[in-house]
Amino acid sequence: MADAFEARIQPPGKRRFDFQHLPHTDEPFERALDVARAGDRLTLEQGVALMGVARDPERKARVLELADRRRREVVGDEVTFVANMNLNVTTACTVGCLFCNFKDSAHLFERTATQAHDGFTRTVEQTRALAAEAVRRGVFEICSVSGLHPAFVLNETHRRALERNPVNYKPPERYAKDPGSYVEQLRAMKVDGVHLHAMTPEEAYHAKRGTDWSYARVYETLAEAGLNSVPGTAAEVLVDEVRDVICPGKIGTAEWLKGMEGAAQAGLPMTATIMYGHVENARHRVMHLDVVRALQDRTGNVTEFVPLKFVHPDTPLFRMGLVTGSSSDAEDELMVAVARLYLDNVLNVQVSWVKYGDRMGQHLLGCGGNDFMGTLLSEEITQRAGGGHGTFRSFADYVRLITEIGRVPVERSTDYARKRVVEVRPGVEPGPTLGPRADGTPLLRPGERAPLPTS
C-alpha cells in the first residue's frame, strides 16, 4: 500500500523520481502483524506491509498498539534522557546536501571572501571554553557534528599526507579561522572526563581522505584523543537511489557501513539514525531498518535507533520544489512503531523533541519510543533548517512531560550503562547528577539563557 509519499513530493509540474524500489508489497498485513505479535523476526516484505498503512487508521492503530506493548516488554515504562550540549565546530562544508541548511559553502570562510554569511568556525580555544562552561553546568555528554571544512584534518600526520596529496584540502592559512584538527578539537572538548559523542562516518571519511587508512585506525586515534561514542548520523536513508537525490556528494551506504564497522572495531558504542520524510517511500524506510538490523547483528554496538523527521522549510529540497512538506503524523507514528518491531536487536528507540515537538513527542513515546533525547543547551542544525521546537529542555520540563503520560523520568548516560530515576521534591527544581561536575542543580537558572556558542 502506498503511503503519502507521492502526494508529498509531486507538486504540479515537477518530475517523478524513477525509483526502482516502490512502496508496494504482496505480503498480507495480517500475517506480518502475527509474526510481529509472536516476537519473531520480520522479513523486509513484512516490514513494508506494516510501514505502508499510513492511510488505514484501523490497521495503523493495531501496529502502534503492538509496538507500545513490545516497548513495555523490552524496556519497561522508563523514559530516559541525557544531560548534554551540542558543540559543533564549523558550518563550513564542501558537500551541499539538499536536505541541509546547516552548512555554508566552504569558500565563504576564506580570507579573501567578501560575501556575508551566518556560518561559523570555532577555534580550539573557543571550543575549550564552551566545553568547560557546559561541564561546569553539569552535562554528562558533549555532542559534536560539523561541516566538512577543507582545512579540517585528523591530526598533523594527516595534514602532511594531504599536503602531498591535496584531496579536498586547503591549508588553514587560507581561512579567517583555523579549525585545527579533529584530535585537537576533541582534546579541547574533553573537560574533566566528559563523555564525547562525535565523529559521524562522514566526518571519519573526511578525516582519512587522501590516505589508505582504515576507519578503525581513524577511530582508534580519535578514541585516544577522548572520543567515547559515535553518532550514526549522516545515514539519512541507507538506500543509494535515495541518496543520489538528496545527498549525491555524500558517502554511499556501503561506505557508511564501513565507517560504522570501523568504529565498532575500535570498541566505540554508536547510535544509528534515519532522516526520513522527504523523497523516500515506505519500502526505503524498511530497507534502511534492514541495514541497521544487519549491522547490529554483526557488531552489537548500536545503543539506540533515532528516527529524525525531515524539517523542510529552509532547505534546498523545499526551495527547489522537490518536496512540498515532510512526513504526516501517521508516517511519524509508523516510523517509530515499525522501528520498535523490526529492530529486534536494538533496545532503545529515541523520540526527538527537536523534530516532533513536545505533544507529538509524548505521543510517539506511546508508539514504541522509550528515550526522549537530551537537554542540548544549544541546537543549530534543525534550527537552521526551519525547526521551531526550541533549543533546550530542562530536567523540570522532562519530568513534567514524562510524568504527564504516566511514565518514569530517568537520567541516563550516553551508552545507557548508568541511570537514575529523577525524583522531584516540592519547591526544588531537579538537575543532573551523572555528569563529571553535576551536583543536582539545574543546568540553567530561572530566566537565564542557554550558553549558546558564539563564533
Tab-separated table of C-alpha atoms in Angstrom:
chain	number	residue	atom	x	y	z
A	1	MET	CA	0.000	0.000	0.000
A	2	ALA	CA	1.420	3.388	-0.939
A	3	ASP	CA	1.899	5.969	1.807
A	4	ALA	CA	1.640	9.754	1.473
A	5	PHE	CA	4.930	9.835	-0.455
A	6	GLU	CA	3.577	10.504	-3.933
A	7	ALA	CA	1.292	13.320	-2.832
A	8	ARG	CA	4.070	14.904	-0.805
A	9	ILE	CA	6.777	15.049	-3.464
A	10	GLN	CA	4.741	15.601	-6.619
A	11	PRO	CA	3.997	19.336	-6.789
A	12	PRO	CA	2.414	20.403	-10.084
A	13	GLY	CA	4.878	20.389	-12.930
A	14	LYS	CA	7.635	18.616	-11.018
A	15	ARG	CA	9.248	15.419	-12.212
A	16	ARG	CA	8.582	11.976	-10.776
A	17	PHE	CA	11.527	10.141	-9.256
A	18	ASP	CA	12.240	6.916	-11.114
A	19	PHE	CA	12.929	4.781	-8.081
A	20	GLN	CA	13.470	1.065	-8.518
A	21	HIS	CA	12.167	0.322	-5.010
A	22	LEU	CA	8.458	1.096	-4.675
A	23	PRO	CA	6.247	1.002	-1.558
A	24	HIS	CA	4.032	-1.898	-2.641
A	25	THR	CA	4.086	-5.466	-1.328
A	26	ASP	CA	2.071	-8.643	-1.770
A	27	GLU	CA	2.743	-9.632	1.836
A	28	PRO	CA	-0.571	-9.853	3.742
A	29	PHE	CA	-0.836	-7.322	6.558
A	30	GLU	CA	-2.405	-9.833	8.949
A	31	ARG	CA	0.435	-12.306	8.519
A	32	ALA	CA	3.005	-9.568	9.124
A	33	LEU	CA	1.195	-8.491	12.261
A	34	ASP	CA	1.015	-12.096	13.503
A	35	VAL	CA	4.772	-12.507	13.049
A	36	ALA	CA	5.404	-9.302	14.980
A	37	ARG	CA	2.948	-10.314	17.700
A	38	ALA	CA	4.747	-13.630	18.138
A	39	GLY	CA	8.049	-11.790	18.557
A	40	ASP	CA	9.567	-13.460	15.509
A	41	ARG	CA	11.922	-11.612	13.170
A	42	LEU	CA	10.095	-9.670	10.462
A	43	THR	CA	11.120	-10.003	6.847
A	44	LEU	CA	11.606	-6.917	4.727
A	45	GLU	CA	8.300	-7.502	2.931
A	46	GLN	CA	6.510	-7.861	6.257
A	47	GLY	CA	8.064	-4.612	7.419
A	48	VAL	CA	6.784	-2.890	4.286
A	49	ALA	CA	3.303	-4.287	4.943
A	50	LEU	CA	3.343	-2.694	8.405
A	51	MET	CA	5.007	0.573	7.377
A	52	GLY	CA	2.594	1.097	4.482
A	53	VAL	CA	-0.669	1.504	6.397
A	54	ALA	CA	-0.440	5.258	6.987
A	55	ARG	CA	-3.756	5.773	5.191
A	56	ASP	CA	-5.576	2.991	7.060
A	57	PRO	CA	-6.353	4.254	10.592
A	58	GLU	CA	-7.625	0.889	11.891
A	59	ARG	CA	-4.597	-1.096	10.772
A	60	LYS	CA	-2.219	1.669	11.822
A	61	ALA	CA	-3.721	1.656	15.342
A	62	ARG	CA	-3.043	-2.077	15.640
A	63	VAL	CA	0.609	-1.598	14.670
A	64	LEU	CA	1.032	1.219	17.193
A	65	GLU	CA	-0.592	-0.784	19.975
A	66	LEU	CA	1.637	-3.775	19.305
A	67	ALA	CA	4.769	-1.601	19.212
A	68	ASP	CA	3.887	0.004	22.535
A	69	ARG	CA	3.299	-3.429	24.049
A	70	ARG	CA	6.705	-4.569	22.765
A	71	ARG	CA	8.305	-1.467	24.272
A	72	ARG	CA	6.852	-2.292	27.698
A	73	GLU	CA	8.079	-5.888	27.448
A	74	VAL	CA	11.595	-4.924	26.381
A	75	VAL	CA	12.442	-1.753	28.321
A	76	GLY	CA	9.524	-1.111	30.674
A	77	ASP	CA	7.991	2.259	31.497
A	78	GLU	CA	11.143	4.311	31.937
A	79	VAL	CA	11.670	7.255	29.600
A	80	THR	CA	15.341	8.121	29.525
A	81	PHE	CA	17.178	11.320	28.605
A	82	VAL	CA	20.737	12.629	28.858
A	83	ALA	CA	22.157	15.922	30.115
A	84	ASN	CA	24.100	17.069	27.096
A	85	MET	CA	25.216	20.012	24.989
A	86	ASN	CA	25.642	20.286	21.236
A	87	LEU	CA	29.003	21.834	20.405
A	88	ASN	CA	29.634	21.887	16.668
A	89	VAL	CA	32.958	23.172	15.364
A	90	THR	CA	32.127	24.558	11.928
A	91	THR	CA	29.379	25.024	9.370
A	92	ALA	CA	31.891	25.249	6.525
A	93	CYS	CA	31.251	22.357	4.149
A	94	THR	CA	32.032	21.221	0.635
A	95	VAL	CA	29.232	18.678	0.163
A	96	GLY	CA	25.998	20.632	-0.327
A	97	CYS	CA	23.314	18.107	0.676
A	98	LEU	CA	19.862	19.195	-0.475
A	99	PHE	CA	18.159	18.402	2.853
A	100	CYS	CA	20.575	20.567	4.851
A	101	ASN	CA	20.652	24.248	5.713
A	102	PHE	CA	23.255	23.885	8.463
A	103	LYS	CA	26.190	24.058	6.115
A	104	ASP	CA	27.697	27.114	4.445
A	105	SER	CA	29.849	26.851	1.327
A	106	ALA	CA	33.422	26.499	2.484
A	107	HIS	CA	34.782	29.186	0.135
A	108	LEU	CA	32.798	31.807	2.089
A	109	PHE	CA	35.171	31.282	5.013
A	110	GLU	CA	38.334	32.105	3.071
A	111	ARG	CA	40.181	35.301	3.960
A	112	THR	CA	39.563	36.725	0.501
A	113	ALA	CA	35.792	36.102	0.550
A	114	THR	CA	33.542	39.176	0.587
A	115	GLN	CA	30.061	37.617	0.724
A	116	ALA	CA	28.368	37.795	4.125
A	117	HIS	CA	27.063	34.601	5.753
A	118	ASP	CA	25.752	33.386	9.113
A	119	GLY	CA	28.133	30.459	9.479
A	120	PHE	CA	30.908	29.904	11.992
A	121	THR	CA	34.167	28.150	12.659
A	122	ARG	CA	35.326	27.762	16.250
A	123	THR	CA	38.964	27.724	17.153
A	124	VAL	CA	40.313	25.116	19.531
A	125	GLU	CA	40.456	27.764	22.270
A	126	GLN	CA	36.782	28.719	21.763
A	127	THR	CA	35.768	25.073	21.846
A	128	ARG	CA	37.645	24.509	25.094
A	129	ALA	CA	35.960	27.480	26.779
A	130	LEU	CA	32.482	26.414	25.693
A	131	ALA	CA	33.069	22.805	26.743
A	132	ALA	CA	34.320	23.907	30.156
A	133	GLU	CA	31.198	26.014	30.670
A	134	ALA	CA	28.927	23.118	29.682
A	135	VAL	CA	30.700	20.721	32.032
A	136	ARG	CA	30.536	23.280	34.859
A	137	ARG	CA	26.774	23.370	34.368
A	138	GLY	CA	26.553	19.605	34.804
A	139	VAL	CA	26.330	17.967	31.378
A	140	PHE	CA	27.271	14.327	31.024
A	141	GLU	CA	27.826	14.456	27.257
A	142	ILE	CA	29.130	16.843	24.629
A	143	CYS	CA	27.817	16.009	21.167
A	144	SER	CA	29.596	17.414	18.132
A	145	VAL	CA	28.753	17.203	14.412
A	146	SER	CA	30.377	19.585	11.947
A	147	GLY	CA	30.655	20.521	8.312
A	148	LEU	CA	33.469	19.156	6.163
A	149	HIS	CA	35.861	22.096	6.301
A	150	PRO	CA	38.692	21.744	3.725
A	151	ALA	CA	41.313	22.628	6.358
A	152	PHE	CA	39.998	20.114	8.889
A	153	VAL	CA	42.328	17.103	9.263
A	154	LEU	CA	42.610	14.138	11.609
A	155	ASN	CA	45.990	15.155	13.014
A	156	GLU	CA	49.285	16.597	11.825
A	157	THR	CA	50.282	13.286	10.210
A	158	HIS	CA	47.121	13.536	8.122
A	159	ARG	CA	47.886	17.175	7.262
A	160	ARG	CA	51.306	16.229	5.926
A	161	ALA	CA	49.720	13.464	3.841
A	162	LEU	CA	47.211	15.945	2.370
A	163	GLU	CA	49.951	18.447	1.583
A	164	ARG	CA	51.407	15.744	-0.657
A	165	ASN	CA	48.021	14.613	-1.976
A	166	PRO	CA	45.545	17.523	-1.505
A	167	VAL	CA	42.191	15.723	-1.725
A	168	ASN	CA	39.510	18.282	-0.767
A	169	TYR	CA	42.168	20.108	1.224
A	170	LYS	CA	43.226	23.710	1.576
A	171	PRO	CA	45.710	24.889	4.210
A	172	PRO	CA	44.340	26.691	7.282
A	173	GLU	CA	46.149	29.880	6.263
A	174	ARG	CA	43.515	30.319	3.544
A	175	TYR	CA	40.776	30.800	6.128
A	176	ALA	CA	39.783	33.529	8.554
A	177	LYS	CA	39.728	30.965	11.362
A	178	ASP	CA	41.696	27.756	11.721
A	179	PRO	CA	39.540	24.781	12.821
A	180	GLY	CA	42.660	22.884	13.836
A	181	SER	CA	42.482	19.092	13.699
A	182	TYR	CA	39.830	16.658	14.866
A	183	VAL	CA	42.237	15.384	17.509
A	184	GLU	CA	42.877	18.913	18.815
A	185	GLN	CA	39.168	19.751	18.899
A	186	LEU	CA	38.267	16.551	20.753
A	187	ARG	CA	41.015	17.109	23.306
A	188	ALA	CA	39.666	20.618	23.826
A	189	MET	CA	36.172	19.219	24.458
A	190	LYS	CA	37.397	16.537	26.851
A	191	VAL	CA	37.000	18.612	30.013
A	192	ASP	CA	37.027	16.686	33.316
A	193	GLY	CA	36.378	13.400	31.518
A	194	VAL	CA	33.057	14.462	29.949
A	195	HIS	CA	31.616	11.904	27.520
A	196	LEU	CA	32.363	12.844	23.890
A	197	HIS	CA	29.786	11.725	21.317
A	198	ALA	CA	31.167	12.781	17.943
A	199	MET	CA	32.598	11.918	14.520
A	200	THR	CA	29.976	10.525	12.164
A	201	PRO	CA	31.116	8.102	9.445
A	202	GLU	CA	31.022	11.047	7.012
A	203	GLU	CA	33.400	13.016	9.222
A	204	ALA	CA	35.619	9.956	9.651
A	205	TYR	CA	35.771	9.674	5.850
A	206	HIS	CA	36.864	13.331	5.758
A	207	ALA	CA	39.443	12.562	8.462
A	208	LYS	CA	41.123	9.924	6.308
A	209	ARG	CA	40.721	11.421	2.818
A	210	GLY	CA	43.825	11.292	0.671
A	211	THR	CA	45.157	8.228	2.523
A	212	ASP	CA	44.614	4.470	2.576
A	213	TRP	CA	43.949	4.452	6.314
A	214	SER	CA	41.228	2.224	7.688
A	215	TYR	CA	38.243	3.550	9.621
A	216	ALA	CA	39.394	1.503	12.599
A	217	ARG	CA	42.712	3.397	12.590
A	218	VAL	CA	40.902	6.734	12.439
A	219	TYR	CA	38.521	5.863	15.267
A	220	GLU	CA	41.300	4.406	17.409
A	221	THR	CA	43.196	7.691	17.004
A	222	LEU	CA	40.073	9.638	17.952
A	223	ALA	CA	39.438	7.376	20.956
A	224	GLU	CA	42.957	8.099	22.194
A	225	ALA	CA	42.051	11.805	21.955
A	226	GLY	CA	38.985	11.272	24.139
A	227	LEU	CA	36.166	10.105	21.870
A	228	ASN	CA	33.731	7.832	23.740
A	229	SER	CA	30.936	7.056	21.260
A	230	VAL	CA	29.913	7.711	17.670
A	231	PRO	CA	26.685	9.245	16.328
A	232	GLY	CA	25.373	7.160	13.457
A	233	THR	CA	24.152	10.219	11.624
A	234	ALA	CA	24.986	11.032	8.006
A	235	ALA	CA	22.886	7.921	7.405
A	236	GLU	CA	19.875	9.842	6.057
A	237	VAL	CA	18.249	6.911	4.180
A	238	LEU	CA	20.589	3.985	3.580
A	239	VAL	CA	19.368	3.278	0.055
A	240	ASP	CA	21.600	4.701	-2.629
A	241	GLU	CA	18.832	5.653	-5.070
A	242	VAL	CA	17.503	7.993	-2.379
A	243	ARG	CA	20.955	9.303	-1.504
A	244	ASP	CA	21.561	10.046	-5.179
A	245	VAL	CA	18.694	12.560	-4.976
A	246	ILE	CA	19.149	14.189	-1.584
A	247	CYS	CA	22.933	13.990	-0.985
A	248	PRO	CA	24.771	12.927	-4.155
A	249	GLY	CA	28.087	14.276	-2.846
A	250	LYS	CA	27.991	12.243	0.340
A	251	ILE	CA	29.408	8.795	1.013
A	252	GLY	CA	27.141	5.928	-0.050
A	253	THR	CA	25.539	3.214	2.031
A	254	ALA	CA	28.476	0.804	1.761
A	255	GLU	CA	30.966	3.470	2.866
A	256	TRP	CA	28.743	4.498	5.799
A	257	LEU	CA	28.700	0.878	6.926
A	258	LYS	CA	32.489	0.635	6.656
A	259	GLY	CA	32.736	3.668	8.914
A	260	MET	CA	30.358	2.228	11.494
A	261	GLU	CA	32.110	-1.128	11.456
A	262	GLY	CA	35.431	0.669	11.920
A	263	ALA	CA	34.036	2.437	14.974
A	264	ALA	CA	32.892	-0.915	16.355
A	265	GLN	CA	36.335	-2.406	15.719
A	266	ALA	CA	37.776	0.463	17.755
A	267	GLY	CA	35.458	-0.542	20.618
A	268	LEU	CA	33.213	2.523	20.416
A	269	PRO	CA	29.457	2.345	21.087
A	270	MET	CA	27.355	4.021	18.416
A	271	THR	CA	23.866	5.122	17.578
A	272	ALA	CA	22.005	4.706	14.287
A	273	THR	CA	19.618	7.194	12.715
A	274	ILE	CA	17.264	7.667	9.801
A	275	MET	CA	16.340	11.075	8.379
A	276	TYR	CA	13.037	10.480	6.615
A	277	GLY	CA	10.037	12.366	5.245
A	278	HIS	CA	11.478	13.803	2.024
A	279	VAL	CA	11.665	11.834	-1.236
A	280	GLU	CA	11.805	8.287	0.148
A	281	ASN	CA	8.897	5.861	0.460
A	282	ALA	CA	7.814	3.182	2.920
A	283	ARG	CA	9.967	0.495	1.300
A	284	HIS	CA	13.063	2.679	1.510
A	285	ARG	CA	12.449	3.183	5.224
A	286	VAL	CA	12.218	-0.542	5.870
A	287	MET	CA	15.267	-1.205	3.712
A	288	HIS	CA	17.093	1.261	5.943
A	289	LEU	CA	15.905	-0.590	9.057
A	290	ASP	CA	17.119	-3.821	7.491
A	291	VAL	CA	20.604	-2.344	7.008
A	292	VAL	CA	20.711	-1.194	10.632
A	293	ARG	CA	19.483	-4.558	11.942
A	294	ALA	CA	22.134	-6.414	9.965
A	295	LEU	CA	24.813	-4.004	11.222
A	296	GLN	CA	23.715	-4.698	14.785
A	297	ASP	CA	23.781	-8.442	14.136
A	298	ARG	CA	27.429	-8.064	13.095
A	299	THR	CA	28.637	-5.618	15.747
A	300	GLY	CA	26.235	-5.438	18.704
A	301	ASN	CA	27.446	-1.864	19.286
A	302	VAL	CA	24.282	0.110	18.421
A	303	THR	CA	22.853	1.529	21.649
A	304	GLU	CA	19.805	3.265	20.169
A	305	PHE	CA	17.914	3.953	16.961
A	306	VAL	CA	16.932	7.550	16.277
A	307	PRO	CA	14.211	8.416	13.738
A	308	LEU	CA	14.659	12.021	12.596
A	309	LYS	CA	11.776	13.704	10.802
A	310	PHE	CA	12.889	15.855	7.865
A	311	VAL	CA	12.459	19.549	8.715
A	312	HIS	CA	11.865	21.192	5.363
A	313	PRO	CA	11.088	24.965	5.367
A	314	ASP	CA	14.608	26.338	4.865
A	315	THR	CA	16.192	23.513	2.880
A	316	PRO	CA	17.221	23.337	-0.786
A	317	LEU	CA	14.883	20.363	-1.356
A	318	PHE	CA	11.935	22.593	-0.473
A	319	ARG	CA	13.214	25.727	-2.204
A	320	MET	CA	13.801	23.744	-5.404
A	321	GLY	CA	10.277	22.321	-5.296
A	322	LEU	CA	11.436	18.716	-4.986
A	323	VAL	CA	9.296	18.359	-1.852
A	324	THR	CA	6.277	20.279	-0.631
A	325	GLY	CA	6.478	19.245	3.010
A	326	SER	CA	7.550	16.487	5.328
A	327	SER	CA	6.041	13.291	6.687
A	328	SER	CA	2.488	13.092	8.035
A	329	ASP	CA	1.683	12.350	11.667
A	330	ALA	CA	0.671	8.835	10.631
A	331	GLU	CA	4.015	8.259	8.932
A	332	ASP	CA	5.830	9.526	12.039
A	333	GLU	CA	3.851	7.123	14.227
A	334	LEU	CA	4.635	4.190	11.961
A	335	MET	CA	8.313	5.110	11.656
A	336	VAL	CA	8.732	4.798	15.428
A	337	ALA	CA	6.434	1.782	15.786
A	338	VAL	CA	7.891	-0.300	12.960
A	339	ALA	CA	11.415	0.557	14.130
A	340	ARG	CA	10.494	-0.923	17.514
A	341	LEU	CA	9.093	-4.088	15.925
A	342	TYR	CA	11.671	-4.548	13.170
A	343	LEU	CA	14.825	-3.780	15.158
A	344	ASP	CA	14.580	-6.772	17.451
A	345	ASN	CA	18.254	-6.399	18.403
A	346	VAL	CA	18.266	-2.679	19.349
A	347	LEU	CA	16.895	-1.939	22.817
A	348	ASN	CA	16.272	1.789	22.641
A	349	VAL	CA	14.215	3.894	20.216
A	350	GLN	CA	14.618	7.630	20.623
A	351	VAL	CA	11.984	10.323	20.086
A	352	SER	CA	13.449	13.727	19.201
A	353	TRP	CA	11.527	16.635	20.707
A	354	VAL	CA	13.525	18.927	18.414
A	355	LYS	CA	11.990	17.260	15.350
A	356	TYR	CA	8.484	16.484	16.643
A	357	GLY	CA	7.752	18.984	19.402
A	358	ASP	CA	6.519	18.234	22.907
A	359	ARG	CA	2.996	16.951	22.277
A	360	MET	CA	3.828	14.770	19.301
A	361	GLY	CA	6.932	13.619	21.157
A	362	GLN	CA	4.816	12.474	24.091
A	363	HIS	CA	2.500	10.655	21.701
A	364	LEU	CA	5.376	8.872	19.951
A	365	LEU	CA	6.615	7.629	23.310
A	366	GLY	CA	3.367	5.645	23.253
A	367	CYS	CA	4.162	4.221	19.807
A	368	GLY	CA	7.272	2.288	20.823
A	369	GLY	CA	9.689	5.035	21.865
A	370	ASN	CA	11.477	4.966	25.221
A	371	ASP	CA	14.130	7.701	25.032
A	372	PHE	CA	13.460	11.440	24.852
A	373	MET	CA	16.801	12.742	23.596
A	374	GLY	CA	18.825	15.271	25.622
A	375	THR	CA	18.875	18.757	27.071
A	376	LEU	CA	21.065	20.096	24.197
A	377	LEU	CA	21.574	23.595	25.727
A	378	SER	CA	22.021	24.779	22.139
A	379	GLU	CA	20.748	23.399	18.851
A	380	GLU	CA	21.849	24.634	15.444
A	381	ILE	CA	21.206	22.018	12.757
A	382	THR	CA	17.409	21.706	12.962
A	383	GLN	CA	17.022	25.385	13.792
A	384	ARG	CA	18.822	26.420	10.600
A	385	ALA	CA	16.569	24.086	8.586
A	386	GLY	CA	13.486	25.914	9.866
A	387	GLY	CA	12.712	23.935	13.018
A	388	GLY	CA	10.652	25.706	15.649
A	389	HIS	CA	10.546	23.393	18.675
A	390	GLY	CA	13.266	25.076	20.714
A	391	THR	CA	16.882	24.506	21.638
A	392	PHE	CA	16.842	23.443	25.315
A	393	ARG	CA	14.945	21.147	27.659
A	394	SER	CA	15.359	21.431	31.424
A	395	PHE	CA	15.066	18.491	33.797
A	396	ALA	CA	11.846	20.061	35.080
A	397	ASP	CA	10.491	20.022	31.506
A	398	TYR	CA	11.397	16.375	31.186
A	399	VAL	CA	9.792	15.422	34.477
A	400	ARG	CA	6.580	17.204	33.539
A	401	LEU	CA	6.378	15.818	30.001
A	402	ILE	CA	7.176	12.251	31.023
A	403	THR	CA	5.008	12.031	34.121
A	404	GLU	CA	2.077	13.556	32.214
A	405	ILE	CA	1.929	10.348	30.167
A	406	GLY	CA	2.292	8.070	33.176
A	407	ARG	CA	5.924	7.095	32.585
A	408	VAL	CA	9.050	7.285	34.757
A	409	PRO	CA	11.667	10.024	34.046
A	410	VAL	CA	15.215	8.642	34.121
A	411	GLU	CA	18.506	10.457	33.619
A	412	ARG	CA	20.943	8.252	31.694
A	413	SER	CA	24.494	8.111	30.450
A	414	THR	CA	25.048	8.258	26.696
A	415	ASP	CA	25.534	4.483	26.466
A	416	TYR	CA	22.615	3.705	28.858
A	417	ALA	CA	25.004	1.959	31.265
A	418	ARG	CA	24.222	4.394	34.091
A	419	LYS	CA	20.710	5.508	35.024
A	420	ARG	CA	18.913	7.176	37.909
A	421	VAL	CA	15.248	7.939	38.406
A	422	VAL	CA	14.683	11.688	38.707
A	423	GLU	CA	12.870	12.236	41.971
A	424	VAL	CA	11.045	15.529	42.393
A	425	ARG	CA	10.809	17.319	45.735
A	426	PRO	CA	8.273	20.102	46.242
A	427	GLY	CA	9.741	23.516	45.507
A	428	VAL	CA	13.043	22.106	44.233
A	429	GLU	CA	13.805	22.100	40.502
A	430	PRO	CA	15.724	18.942	39.555
A	431	GLY	CA	19.042	18.880	37.755
A	432	PRO	CA	21.612	16.362	36.505
A	433	THR	CA	23.777	14.178	38.740
A	434	LEU	CA	25.668	11.869	36.351
A	435	GLY	CA	27.997	14.390	34.691
A	436	PRO	CA	31.584	14.841	35.954
A	437	ARG	CA	30.677	18.105	37.728
A	438	ALA	CA	26.923	17.612	38.100
A	439	ASP	CA	25.546	18.190	41.597
A	440	GLY	CA	21.795	18.067	41.027
A	441	THR	CA	21.350	21.782	40.405
A	442	PRO	CA	19.528	22.927	37.238
A	443	LEU	CA	21.550	23.438	34.072
A	444	LEU	CA	20.077	26.935	33.791
A	445	ARG	CA	18.719	29.244	36.457
A	446	PRO	CA	15.236	30.787	36.016
A	447	GLY	CA	15.350	33.424	33.296
A	448	GLU	CA	18.901	32.530	32.282
A	449	ARG	CA	19.677	31.992	28.600
A	450	ALA	CA	21.351	28.842	27.424
A	451	PRO	CA	25.088	29.324	26.799
A	452	LEU	CA	24.722	29.450	23.043
A	453	PRO	CA	28.094	29.039	21.337
A	454	THR	CA	29.481	32.137	19.721
A	455	SER	CA	31.546	32.385	16.568
